[in-house]
Coordinates of C-alpha atoms in Angstrom, one line a residue:
M1454 CA -67.5 8.6 23.7
S1455 CA -66.3 8.9 20.4
G1456 CA -63.3 11.9 20.2
L1457 CA -66.1 12.6 17.2
K1458 CA -69.3 12.8 19.3
L1459 CA -67.1 14.6 22.0
F1460 CA -66.1 17.1 19.1
R1461 CA -69.6 17.4 18.2
Y1462 CA -70.8 18.4 21.9
V1463 CA -67.7 20.8 22.3
A1464 CA -69.1 22.4 18.9
W1465 CA -72.8 22.9 19.7
A1466 CA -71.9 24.3 23.4
A1467 CA -69.8 27.1 21.7
V1468 CA -72.9 27.8 19.6
A1469 CA -75.3 27.9 22.6
V1470 CA -72.7 30.1 24.2
L1471 CA -72.7 32.1 21.3
A1472 CA -76.4 32.3 21.1
V1473 CA -76.5 33.2 24.8
V1474 CA -74.1 36.5 24.0
S1475 CA -75.8 37.7 20.9
G1476 CA -79.2 37.2 23.1
A1477 CA -77.9 39.1 25.9
L1478 CA -76.6 41.9 23.4
V1479 CA -79.8 42.0 21.3
Y1480 CA -81.4 42.7 24.9
K1481 CA -79.3 45.9 25.4
Q1482 CA -79.9 46.9 22.3
T1483 CA -84.2 46.6 22.6
V1484 CA -86.6 48.4 24.5
G1485 CA -86.4 46.2 27.7
N1486 CA -90.1 47.1 29.3
D1487 CA -92.6 46.6 26.2
N1488 CA -91.3 43.4 24.9
S1489 CA -91.4 44.8 21.4
G1490 CA -88.6 43.9 20.2
A1491 CA -88.1 47.5 18.8
L1492 CA -84.9 48.9 17.4
I1493 CA -82.3 51.2 19.2
E1494 CA -78.9 51.7 19.4
P1495 CA -76.7 49.5 17.4
L1496 CA -73.5 47.6 18.7
A1497 CA -69.9 48.6 17.1
A1498 CA -69.2 44.6 17.9
I1499 CA -70.7 42.5 15.3
G1500 CA -70.2 43.7 11.7
G1501 CA -67.9 45.1 9.4
P1502 CA -66.4 45.8 5.6
F1503 CA -66.4 43.2 3.8
E1504 CA -65.7 42.0 -0.4
L1505 CA -66.8 38.5 -1.7
V1506 CA -68.8 37.9 -4.8
N1507 CA -72.3 37.1 -5.8
G1508 CA -73.8 34.0 -7.7
T1509 CA -72.7 35.4 -11.2
G1510 CA -69.1 36.1 -9.9
E1511 CA -69.5 40.0 -9.3
T1512 CA -67.7 41.7 -6.5
V1513 CA -70.1 43.0 -3.5
T1514 CA -68.8 44.9 -0.6
D1515 CA -70.4 46.1 2.8
K1516 CA -70.8 49.4 0.5
T1517 CA -73.2 47.3 -2.2
F1518 CA -75.8 47.2 0.6
A1519 CA -75.5 50.4 1.5
G1520 CA -78.4 52.7 1.7
K1521 CA -80.7 49.9 3.5
P1522 CA -81.2 48.0 6.1
T1523 CA -79.6 44.4 5.5
V1524 CA -80.9 40.3 6.6
L1525 CA -78.1 38.5 6.4
F1526 CA -77.9 34.8 7.3
F1527 CA -74.2 32.3 7.4
G1528 CA -74.6 29.0 6.2
F1529 CA -73.8 26.1 3.4
T1530 CA -75.6 24.3 0.5
Y1531 CA -74.6 20.8 1.8
C1532 CA -77.2 21.4 5.2
P1533 CA -79.2 18.6 6.0
D1534 CA -81.9 21.3 8.0
V1535 CA -81.1 24.6 9.2
C1536 CA -80.4 26.0 6.1
P1537 CA -82.8 25.6 3.9
T1538 CA -85.6 26.1 7.0
T1539 CA -84.2 29.0 7.8
L1540 CA -84.3 30.4 3.9
S1541 CA -87.6 29.2 3.1
E1542 CA -88.8 30.9 6.1
L1543 CA -86.9 33.8 4.7
Q1544 CA -88.8 33.6 2.0
G1545 CA -92.3 33.6 3.7
W1546 CA -91.2 36.5 6.0
M1547 CA -90.4 38.6 1.9
E1548 CA -94.0 37.3 1.6
G1549 CA -95.4 38.5 4.6
L1550 CA -93.8 41.9 3.9
G1551 CA -95.7 42.6 0.7
E1552 CA -94.3 45.3 -1.0
D1553 CA -92.5 46.5 2.5
A1554 CA -90.0 43.8 1.6
N1555 CA -88.1 45.4 -1.3
K1556 CA -87.1 48.1 1.6
L1557 CA -84.1 45.6 2.7
N1558 CA -81.5 44.2 1.5
Y1559 CA -80.9 39.9 1.6
A1560 CA -78.0 37.8 2.0
F1561 CA -76.7 34.1 2.1
V1562 CA -73.5 33.6 3.0
T1563 CA -71.4 30.2 2.5
V1564 CA -69.5 29.8 5.3
D1565 CA -68.2 26.4 3.6
P1566 CA -66.2 28.6 0.1
E1567 CA -64.6 25.1 -0.9
R1568 CA -67.3 23.6 -2.3
D1569 CA -69.6 26.7 -2.3
T1570 CA -68.2 28.6 -6.0
P1571 CA -70.5 31.6 -7.6
D1572 CA -72.7 29.0 -9.5
V1573 CA -73.6 26.6 -6.8
M1574 CA -74.3 29.3 -4.6
R1575 CA -76.6 31.0 -7.5
D1576 CA -78.4 27.7 -8.4
Y1577 CA -79.1 26.5 -4.5
V1578 CA -79.9 30.5 -3.1
W1579 CA -82.4 31.5 -6.0
A1580 CA -84.5 28.7 -6.0
F1581 CA -85.9 30.1 -3.1
D1582 CA -85.7 33.9 -3.8
K1583 CA -83.9 35.5 -6.6
R1584 CA -83.9 39.3 -4.0
I1585 CA -81.9 37.3 -1.7
T1586 CA -77.7 37.6 -2.5
P1587 CA -76.0 34.9 -2.8
L1588 CA -72.3 35.3 -1.2
T1589 CA -69.1 33.5 -1.6
G1590 CA -65.5 34.3 -1.5
S1591 CA -61.9 32.9 -0.9
R1592 CA -61.2 31.3 2.4
E1593 CA -59.5 33.9 4.0
Q1594 CA -61.9 36.6 2.7
I1595 CA -64.9 34.7 4.4
D1596 CA -62.8 34.1 7.3
A1597 CA -62.1 37.4 7.6
M1598 CA -66.3 38.2 7.0
I1599 CA -66.8 35.3 10.4
K1600 CA -64.8 36.9 12.8
T1601 CA -65.9 40.8 11.4
Y1602 CA -69.2 39.6 12.5
R1603 CA -68.8 36.9 15.4
V1604 CA -69.9 33.7 13.5
Y1605 CA -69.2 30.7 15.0
A1606 CA -68.1 28.2 12.0
K1607 CA -66.5 24.9 12.5
K1608 CA -65.5 22.4 9.8
V1609 CA -66.7 18.8 11.5
P1610 CA -65.5 15.8 9.5
L1611 CA -67.6 12.3 9.1
D1612 CA -66.9 9.1 9.8
D1613 CA -66.9 8.9 5.6
G1614 CA -64.4 10.6 4.6
D1615 CA -66.7 14.1 3.9
Y1616 CA -67.4 16.7 6.2
T1617 CA -70.0 19.1 7.3
M1618 CA -70.2 22.3 9.0
D1619 CA -71.5 23.3 12.4
H1620 CA -72.3 27.3 12.5
S1621 CA -74.6 29.9 13.8
A1622 CA -78.2 29.4 12.9
A1623 CA -79.4 33.0 13.8
V1624 CA -80.0 35.8 11.2
Y1625 CA -78.7 39.0 11.5
L1626 CA -80.0 42.5 11.3
M1627 CA -78.4 45.1 10.3
N1628 CA -79.5 48.8 9.7
A1629 CA -78.4 50.9 6.4
D1630 CA -74.9 51.5 8.0
N1631 CA -74.3 47.9 8.3
K1632 CA -74.6 48.1 12.2
F1633 CA -75.6 45.3 13.9
V1634 CA -79.3 45.8 16.2
G1635 CA -80.5 42.0 16.2
T1636 CA -81.1 38.9 15.4
I1637 CA -83.7 36.6 14.4
A1638 CA -83.4 33.8 16.5
H1639 CA -83.5 29.8 14.2
G1640 CA -87.2 28.8 14.7
E1641 CA -88.5 31.8 15.6
A1642 CA -92.4 32.7 15.4
E1643 CA -93.3 33.9 11.8
E1644 CA -95.2 36.8 13.7
T1645 CA -92.2 37.9 16.0
A1646 CA -89.4 37.5 13.1
L1647 CA -92.2 39.6 11.0
Q1648 CA -92.2 42.5 13.4
K1649 CA -88.5 42.7 14.0
L1650 CA -88.2 42.9 10.4
Q1651 CA -90.8 46.0 10.0
K1652 CA -89.0 47.5 12.9
L1653 CA -85.9 47.1 10.9
I1654 CA -87.0 48.6 8.2
A1655 CA -88.7 51.9 9.8
S1656 CA -85.3 52.0 11.4
S1657 CA -84.2 53.5 8.5
P1658 CA -85.7 57.4 6.8
A1659 CA -84.6 55.8 3.6
T1660 CA -86.8 53.1 3.7
S1661 CA -89.2 54.2 5.8

């Protein structure tokens, strides 16, 4: 087995472990006997303050999103499959929510700030929906948020000298106080995803 293949197996194993851990945390946050995915008390272990810039170069912090729950996704614009698929699904969820979609914040955070400059992020993300805030920043700023939000992200060299990024694929659900309350898994059924988003909206007195 080549070194690159071995590395990728190890990386994906780490992603799987993270998914299991996140799933366990989410389970603890839900009502366990009705399979509804109802959101209850948040966990303090995931999430926290951050400072990045949006697609027009303006500073965005966790306080920018205060007052409304937030739907967060981490990825990069060179992502061949997971990121465009998730952004397309997010666009569909927003349409499915109708007017209630405006009761949530949405953000796509790059894990590849070296290539994902503000204008690159803006053009990529806004091609799906302009209500989704594209976020980037310095390597240090992105690494700090990755650590705070317990995101897995790893640069993987390619044979042609370029690189790709392995990263967490779950969509993070944060309440109006920027506390983690659950996830939407990659490829999750639209009906289930919409139920989670509706519960997220209902969990905030300011938006319900």
